[in-house]
Coordinates of C-alpha atoms and ligand atoms in Angstrom, one line a residue:
M373 CA 288.8 45.6 36.2
P374 CA 290.2 42.8 33.8
L375 CA 292.9 44.4 31.6
V376 CA 292.0 44.2 27.8
D377 CA 294.7 43.4 25.3
M378 CA 295.3 46.8 23.5
E379 CA 296.2 45.0 20.2
K380 CA 292.7 43.4 20.2
I381 CA 291.1 46.8 20.6
V382 CA 293.2 48.4 17.8
S383 CA 292.3 45.6 15.5
L384 CA 288.6 45.7 16.2
C385 CA 288.6 49.5 15.8
K386 CA 290.2 49.2 12.3
R387 CA 288.2 46.1 11.2
R388 CA 284.8 47.5 12.1
G389 CA 285.5 51.2 11.1
F390 CA 286.0 53.0 14.3
V391 CA 289.6 54.3 14.0
F392 CA 292.0 54.1 11.1
P393 CA 295.8 55.0 11.3
G394 CA 296.3 58.5 9.7
S395 CA 297.5 58.7 6.1
E396 CA 297.8 54.9 6.0
I397 CA 298.0 54.5 2.2
Y398 CA 301.3 56.6 2.3
G399 CA 302.8 54.5 5.0
G400 CA 301.0 56.4 7.9
L401 CA 301.9 59.5 9.9
A402 CA 302.9 58.9 13.5
A403 CA 300.5 59.9 16.2
T404 CA 297.6 60.8 13.9
Y405 CA 294.4 58.9 13.3
D406 CA 291.2 59.2 11.2
Y407 CA 287.8 58.3 12.6
G408 CA 285.7 56.0 10.6
P409 CA 282.0 55.7 10.1
L410 CA 281.4 54.3 13.6
G411 CA 284.1 56.3 15.3
V412 CA 282.5 59.6 14.1
E413 CA 279.1 58.5 15.4
L414 CA 280.5 57.6 18.8
K415 CA 282.5 60.8 19.0
N416 CA 279.4 62.9 18.1
N417 CA 277.4 61.1 20.8
I418 CA 280.0 61.9 23.4
K419 CA 280.1 65.6 22.3
R420 CA 276.3 65.9 22.1
L421 CA 275.8 64.5 25.6
W422 CA 278.6 66.6 27.0
W423 CA 277.1 69.8 25.5
K424 CA 273.7 69.0 26.8
Y425 CA 274.9 68.1 30.3
F426 CA 277.5 70.8 30.8
V427 CA 276.1 73.7 28.8
Q428 CA 272.4 73.3 27.8
D429 CA 271.2 71.8 31.0
R430 CA 272.8 74.5 33.2
E431 CA 271.4 78.0 33.5
D432 CA 274.8 79.3 34.6
M433 CA 276.6 78.1 31.3
V434 CA 276.8 79.4 27.8
G435 CA 278.6 78.2 24.8
L436 CA 281.4 79.6 22.5
D437 CA 282.9 78.3 19.2
G438 CA 286.2 80.3 19.0
G439 CA 288.9 80.1 16.3
I440 CA 291.6 77.5 15.9
I441 CA 293.9 80.3 14.6
L442 CA 293.9 83.2 17.1
S443 CA 296.2 86.4 17.2
P444 CA 299.7 85.3 18.3
K445 CA 299.4 88.0 21.0
I446 CA 296.9 85.7 22.9
W447 CA 299.6 82.9 23.2
E448 CA 302.2 85.4 24.2
A449 CA 299.9 86.8 26.9
S450 CA 298.8 83.4 28.2
G451 CA 302.5 82.4 28.6
H452 CA 302.3 79.5 26.0
V453 CA 304.9 81.0 23.6
Q454 CA 307.3 81.2 26.6
N455 CA 306.4 78.1 28.5
F456 CA 304.6 75.5 26.3
K457 CA 308.0 73.8 25.7
D458 CA 309.7 70.5 26.7
P459 CA 313.4 69.9 27.0
L460 CA 314.3 67.2 24.4
V461 CA 317.5 65.3 23.6
E462 CA 318.1 64.1 20.0
C463 CA 319.9 60.9 19.1
K464 CA 323.0 61.8 17.0
K465 CA 322.5 58.6 14.9
C466 CA 318.9 58.2 14.2
H467 CA 317.8 61.7 15.0
H468 CA 314.9 60.5 17.1
R469 CA 314.0 62.9 19.9
F470 CA 313.0 62.0 23.5
R471 CA 312.2 63.7 26.7
P472 CA 315.1 63.0 29.1
D473 CA 312.8 62.5 32.0
K474 CA 310.8 59.8 30.3
L475 CA 313.9 57.8 29.2
K476 CA 314.8 54.6 31.4
D477 CA 318.4 55.0 30.4
A478 CA 319.3 58.5 29.6
S479 CA 322.7 57.5 28.4
K480 CA 321.7 55.9 25.1
C481 CA 319.0 55.9 22.5
P482 CA 316.4 53.3 23.0
D483 CA 315.8 53.0 19.2
C484 CA 319.4 52.5 18.0
G485 CA 321.8 52.8 21.0
G486 CA 323.2 56.1 19.7
T487 CA 324.4 58.9 22.0
F488 CA 322.3 62.1 22.6
T489 CA 322.8 65.8 22.1
K490 CA 322.4 68.2 25.0
P491 CA 318.8 68.8 25.9
K492 CA 317.2 71.7 23.8
M493 CA 313.9 73.3 24.3
F494 CA 311.2 72.4 21.6
S495 CA 307.8 74.2 21.4
G496 CA 304.8 72.0 21.8
M497 CA 302.8 74.4 19.5
F498 CA 302.5 74.1 15.8
K499 CA 303.4 77.2 13.8
T500 CA 301.8 78.4 10.6
T501 CA 302.2 81.6 8.6
I502 CA 299.4 84.1 7.8
G503 CA 299.9 86.0 4.5
P504 CA 300.8 85.1 0.9
V505 CA 304.7 85.5 1.3
E506 CA 306.0 83.1 3.9
E507 CA 309.1 85.2 4.9
E508 CA 306.9 88.4 5.3
G509 CA 303.8 86.7 6.9
I510 CA 302.8 86.8 10.5
T511 CA 303.7 83.7 12.6
A512 CA 300.6 82.2 14.0
Y513 CA 299.9 79.1 16.0
L514 CA 297.3 76.2 15.9
R515 CA 295.6 76.4 19.3
P516 CA 297.2 73.9 21.8
E517 CA 293.9 74.2 23.9
T518 CA 290.5 75.7 23.4
A519 CA 290.5 77.6 26.6
Q520 CA 292.1 81.0 25.5
A521 CA 289.3 81.8 23.2
M522 CA 287.0 81.8 26.2
F523 CA 289.2 84.3 28.1
A524 CA 289.5 86.5 25.0
N525 CA 285.8 86.6 24.6
F526 CA 285.0 87.0 28.2
K527 CA 284.0 90.7 27.8
N528 CA 282.0 89.9 24.6
I529 CA 279.9 87.3 26.4
L530 CA 279.4 89.5 29.3
D531 CA 278.1 92.3 27.0
S532 CA 275.9 90.0 24.9
T533 CA 274.2 87.9 27.5
N534 CA 272.5 88.3 30.8
K535 CA 275.0 86.2 32.7
K536 CA 276.1 87.3 36.1
I537 CA 279.0 85.8 38.1
P538 CA 279.2 82.8 38.9
F539 CA 278.8 81.6 35.3
G540 CA 280.8 79.6 32.8
I541 CA 281.7 79.3 29.1
G542 CA 281.8 75.9 27.4
Q543 CA 283.6 75.1 24.2
M544 CA 284.6 72.2 22.2
G545 CA 286.9 71.7 19.2
K546 CA 290.2 70.7 17.8
A547 CA 293.5 71.4 19.6
F548 CA 297.0 70.6 18.3
R549 CA 300.2 69.8 20.1
N550 CA 303.6 68.7 18.7
E551 CA 303.8 65.7 21.0
I552 CA 306.9 63.7 21.3
T553 CA 305.9 61.0 23.7
T554 CA 303.2 59.0 21.7
G555 CA 302.0 55.4 21.8
N556 CA 299.0 53.7 23.4
F557 CA 296.9 54.0 20.3
F558 CA 295.1 57.4 20.0
F559 CA 295.7 58.4 23.7
R560 CA 298.2 61.1 22.8
T561 CA 297.9 62.4 19.3
L562 CA 299.1 65.6 17.5
E563 CA 295.5 66.6 16.7
F564 CA 292.7 66.0 19.1
E565 CA 289.5 67.4 20.4
Q566 CA 288.9 69.1 23.8
M567 CA 285.6 70.0 25.6
E568 CA 286.5 72.8 28.1
I569 CA 284.8 75.0 30.7
E570 CA 286.0 78.3 32.1
Y571 CA 283.8 78.9 35.1
F572 CA 284.1 82.5 36.5
I573 CA 283.8 83.2 40.2
A574 CA 284.2 86.1 42.6
P575 CA 287.7 86.4 44.2
D576 CA 286.3 85.9 47.7
A577 CA 283.9 83.0 46.7
D578 CA 284.4 79.7 48.4
W579 CA 286.4 78.4 45.5
N580 CA 287.2 74.9 47.2
K581 CA 283.4 74.3 47.5
I582 CA 282.7 75.3 44.0
F583 CA 285.7 73.1 42.8
N584 CA 284.4 70.1 44.7
N585 CA 280.9 70.6 43.4
W586 CA 282.5 70.5 39.8
V587 CA 284.4 67.3 40.5
E588 CA 281.0 65.7 41.6
Y589 CA 279.3 67.0 38.5
I590 CA 282.1 65.6 36.4
Y591 CA 281.7 62.2 37.8
G592 CA 278.0 62.6 37.0
F593 CA 279.0 62.7 33.3
S594 CA 280.9 59.5 33.7
D595 CA 277.8 57.8 35.1
L596 CA 275.8 59.2 32.3
I597 CA 278.1 57.9 29.5
G598 CA 278.7 54.6 31.3
L599 CA 282.3 54.8 32.6
P600 CA 282.2 53.0 36.0
R601 CA 283.4 55.1 39.0
P602 CA 285.6 52.3 40.4
N603 CA 287.8 52.8 37.3
F604 CA 288.7 56.4 38.2
F605 CA 291.2 57.9 40.4
S606 CA 291.2 61.6 41.5
H607 CA 294.9 62.4 41.5
E608 CA 295.6 65.6 43.5
I609 CA 298.5 67.3 41.9
P610 CA 301.0 68.3 44.6
D611 CA 302.1 71.9 44.9
E612 CA 305.5 71.4 43.4
E613 CA 304.1 69.9 40.2
R614 CA 301.3 72.3 39.6
A615 CA 301.5 75.4 37.3
F616 CA 302.5 78.4 39.5
Y617 CA 299.1 80.2 39.0
S618 CA 297.1 77.1 39.9
K619 CA 296.0 76.7 43.5
R620 CA 294.5 73.3 43.0
T621 CA 294.5 70.7 40.3
I622 CA 293.1 67.2 40.0
D623 CA 294.0 64.9 37.2
I624 CA 290.9 62.8 36.7
E625 CA 292.6 59.4 35.9
Y626 CA 291.2 56.3 34.3
Q627 CA 292.2 52.8 34.4
F628 CA 293.2 52.3 30.8
P629 CA 294.3 48.8 29.5
W630 CA 298.0 49.9 30.2
G631 CA 297.2 51.4 33.7
L632 CA 296.0 54.6 35.2
D633 CA 296.3 57.7 33.0
E634 CA 294.9 61.1 32.7
L635 CA 291.4 61.2 31.1
W636 CA 290.1 64.6 32.2
A637 CA 291.2 67.3 34.6
I638 CA 290.1 70.3 36.7
A639 CA 292.2 73.2 37.8
Y640 CA 291.6 76.4 39.8
R641 CA 293.5 78.9 37.7
T642 CA 292.9 81.9 40.0
N643 CA 292.6 85.1 37.9
Y644 CA 295.9 84.5 36.1
D645 CA 294.4 84.2 32.5
L646 CA 292.1 87.3 32.6
S647 CA 294.8 89.4 34.4
R648 CA 297.4 88.5 31.7
H649 CA 295.0 89.4 28.8
Q650 CA 293.9 92.6 30.5
E651 CA 297.6 93.6 30.8
A652 CA 298.6 92.6 27.4
S653 CA 295.6 93.9 25.5
G654 CA 295.0 97.1 27.5
E655 CA 291.3 96.2 27.5
N656 CA 289.4 96.4 30.8
L657 CA 288.4 92.8 31.7
E658 CA 287.0 93.7 35.1
Y659 CA 283.5 92.6 36.2
F660 CA 281.1 94.9 38.1
D661 CA 279.4 92.9 40.8
E662 CA 276.1 94.7 41.5
T663 CA 275.4 92.7 44.6
A664 CA 278.8 93.3 46.2
N665 CA 278.9 96.8 44.5
K666 CA 282.6 96.3 43.5
K667 CA 284.7 95.6 40.5
Y668 CA 287.2 92.7 40.2
I669 CA 288.9 90.5 37.8
P670 CA 287.1 87.0 38.1
H671 CA 288.7 83.9 39.2
V672 CA 288.4 80.7 37.2
I673 CA 287.7 77.0 37.7
E674 CA 288.5 75.0 34.6
P675 CA 287.2 71.5 34.1
T676 CA 288.8 70.0 30.8
F677 CA 288.0 66.9 28.8
G678 CA 289.5 65.1 25.9
V679 CA 286.9 63.7 23.4
D680 CA 289.3 61.2 21.9
R681 CA 290.5 59.8 25.3
T682 CA 286.9 59.6 26.4
M683 CA 286.2 57.5 23.3
L684 CA 289.2 55.3 24.0
A685 CA 288.1 54.8 27.6
L686 CA 284.5 53.9 26.5
I687 CA 285.8 51.4 23.9
A688 CA 288.2 49.7 26.5
N689 CA 285.5 49.6 29.0
A690 CA 282.9 48.1 26.7
Y691 CA 285.2 45.4 25.2
I692 CA 284.4 41.9 26.3
E693 CA 285.0 38.4 25.1
E694 CA 282.5 35.9 26.1
N695 CA 282.8 32.1 26.0
L696 CA 279.6 30.7 24.8
P697 CA 278.1 27.3 25.8
N698 CA 278.8 25.9 22.2
G699 CA 282.5 26.6 22.8
E700 CA 282.6 29.7 20.5
T701 CA 283.9 33.1 21.8
R702 CA 282.0 36.1 20.9
T703 CA 283.4 39.8 21.1
V704 CA 281.0 42.4 22.3
L705 CA 281.3 46.1 22.9
K706 CA 278.8 46.4 25.8
F707 CA 278.4 50.2 25.4
N708 CA 275.9 52.1 27.4
P709 CA 273.1 52.5 24.7
I710 CA 273.3 56.2 25.1
V711 CA 276.6 56.3 23.4
A712 CA 276.3 53.3 21.0
P713 CA 276.8 54.3 17.3
F714 CA 273.6 52.3 16.3
K715 CA 270.8 51.8 18.7
A716 CA 269.3 49.0 16.6
A717 CA 269.9 46.9 13.4
I718 CA 267.1 45.9 11.2
F719 CA 267.5 42.4 9.3
P720 CA 265.2 40.9 6.7
L721 CA 265.8 37.2 7.4
L722 CA 266.5 36.6 3.7
K723 CA 267.6 39.2 1.3
N724 CA 266.2 37.3 -1.8
K725 CA 262.6 37.5 -0.5
P726 CA 261.1 40.8 -1.7
E727 CA 258.2 40.6 0.7
L728 CA 260.6 40.3 3.7
V729 CA 262.9 43.1 2.5
A730 CA 259.9 45.4 1.9
K731 CA 258.6 44.9 5.4
A732 CA 262.1 45.3 6.9
R733 CA 262.6 48.4 4.9
E734 CA 259.2 49.8 6.1
I735 CA 260.2 49.2 9.8
F736 CA 263.7 50.8 9.2
N737 CA 262.3 53.9 7.5
D738 CA 259.9 54.4 10.5
L739 CA 262.5 53.7 13.1
K740 CA 265.2 56.0 11.6
K741 CA 263.0 59.0 12.4
D742 CA 263.6 58.4 16.0
F743 CA 266.7 56.4 16.4
M744 CA 270.2 55.8 14.8
V745 CA 269.5 52.5 13.0
E746 CA 271.2 50.4 10.5
F747 CA 269.7 48.2 7.8
D748 CA 271.6 45.1 7.2
D749 CA 270.9 42.1 4.8
N750 CA 274.5 40.9 4.3
G751 CA 275.3 37.2 5.0
N752 CA 273.4 34.9 7.4
I753 CA 271.7 36.0 10.7
G754 CA 274.6 34.6 12.7
K755 CA 277.2 36.8 10.9
R756 CA 275.0 39.9 11.2
Y757 CA 274.7 39.3 15.0
R758 CA 278.5 38.9 15.3
R759 CA 279.1 42.2 13.5
Q760 CA 276.4 44.1 15.5
D761 CA 277.9 42.8 18.8
E762 CA 281.3 43.9 17.8
I763 CA 280.1 47.4 17.2
G764 CA 278.0 47.5 20.3
T765 CA 274.4 47.7 18.8
P766 CA 272.0 47.1 21.8
Y767 CA 269.3 45.5 19.7
C768 CA 268.9 43.5 16.5
I769 CA 265.4 43.3 15.0
T770 CA 264.7 40.4 12.5
I771 CA 261.8 40.4 10.1
D772 CA 260.8 36.7 9.2
F773 CA 257.8 35.1 7.5
D774 CA 255.8 35.1 10.8
S775 CA 256.2 38.9 10.8
L776 CA 254.1 39.1 7.6
E777 CA 251.3 37.0 9.2
N778 CA 251.3 38.2 12.8
N779 CA 252.8 41.8 12.5
D780 CA 255.6 41.0 15.0
V781 CA 259.4 40.8 14.9
T782 CA 262.2 39.1 16.8
V783 CA 264.1 41.5 19.1
R784 CA 267.5 40.2 20.2
D785 CA 269.3 41.8 23.2
R786 CA 273.0 42.3 22.7
D787 CA 274.0 41.6 26.3
T788 CA 271.8 38.7 27.2
M789 CA 271.3 37.4 23.6
E790 CA 267.7 36.7 24.6
Q791 CA 265.1 36.9 21.8
K792 CA 261.6 38.2 22.2
R793 CA 258.7 38.6 19.8
I794 CA 257.5 42.2 19.8
K795 CA 254.5 43.6 17.9
I796 CA 255.6 46.1 15.3
D797 CA 253.3 48.8 16.6
K798 CA 254.9 48.4 20.0
L799 CA 258.5 48.4 18.8
K800 CA 259.2 52.1 19.1
N801 CA 258.0 52.2 22.7
Y802 CA 260.0 49.0 23.4
L803 CA 263.1 50.7 22.2
K804 CA 262.4 54.0 23.9
E805 CA 261.9 52.2 27.3
N806 CA 265.0 50.1 27.0
L807 CA 267.5 52.3 25.4
Ligands
GAP1819 N1 293.1 74.1 29.2 C1 293.8 73.1 29.9 C2 294.3 72.0 29.2 O1 294.5 72.0 28.0 P1 295.5 69.6 29.5 O2 295.5 68.7 30.7 O3 296.7 69.9 28.9 O4 294.6 70.9 30.0 C3 293.2 68.8 28.8 O5 294.4 68.9 28.4 C4 292.6 67.4 28.2 O6 292.9 67.3 26.8 C5 293.4 66.2 28.8 O7 292.9 65.8 30.0 C6 293.3 65.2 27.8 O8 291.9 64.6 27.9 C7 293.2 66.0 26.4 N2 294.5 66.0 25.8 C8 295.6 66.7 26.1 N3 296.8 66.4 25.2 C9 296.2 65.5 24.4 C10 296.7 64.7 23.3 N4 298.0 65.0 22.9 N5 296.1 63.8 22.6 C11 294.8 63.6 23.1 N6 294.2 64.2 24.1 C12 294.9 65.2 24.7

């Protein structure tokens, strides 16, 4: 895969309204980003497709939308309060903090050359206080993963649905981590979105087979959204690097512009989480298996996904610069149409001809009932094509004077740049078939 220059992606994302640096008018806030008008559409498309594919299309899945702020007891029981920490050294001169294992030269600060303090443990969780008086309030945490609400609600879901093991819970939403190592645009941020699954199985189930089926199903999602399989690498995490409760973990790595890095992951977490919550809460979290006629604490396979990283992978994969026969270069985001923010853009050839604008508006109003479309009458047609190519719109539809006579329009394909005349009454079908 040709490696794309990250700076070009960063610049396009800002210029066209995908991603803006966080709090920019105040000088920015490191490792935070805001998603612009196109970014929010792309993200929503990823989430919608994920929810349909992993939750709605599967009879063995249900959804949950748990809180961002949960009882601190949950994070004590899960082990996060104790273990979700990194050893950090602090530069005595500039006070920047680093993970010693990530430093090329651990003897001096890479930013100012200063010397370091001894390593100290820093929590990866953001703290907040519940209650009107800070000193008397309860310390709570912004969730560092969505997973725990699914364990905490395991019993509620069993009692309120007809699900029998094996079944899973899916959830998506914001998670927060006090990340120290940042960089690579919005790859690792303080605030991000996860899409996670906790899939509950019997203790004596063939967990490796179920795990492998999930891996294949996850790759089906990469096909669906248009991330090519050759860009992936399933990285089996060796015993000594896995969490002690995990019997198998695969980091699903993707070839980002800077190299292979974790995009998604899947772990077999045994019955660690439910056992910990049963012990700490005193609630019975056992499942009665009618077929086997026995009670047990279910085991869990956890596929987990980052929305933001999926978006970054999609943009990096779609970004192409093409040399045209006339010597110009065009930049295109060749998104799979299923994730593209706009499916088509509608142009009146000239914005000062009311009859063209009226016809274009009529077509736009009709198409927007079925597709995410944009109306654009800014600048000349060449400029409009350039903008739509850069934001990955698969089709541009131009209404000209012939359209008024013949009831047809020019449809231009983003990838081939070929133009076809299509009858207006066939337009919806044409888009449905090709998108
Ligand atoms: N419940 C398991 C869990 O949270 P993880 O590997 O720590 O596992 C899951 O996180 C996914 O969340 C990652 O594969 C990645 O896509 C995303 N992710 C984690 N930390 C992130 C960060 N700081 N910024 C953006 N995405 C992040």
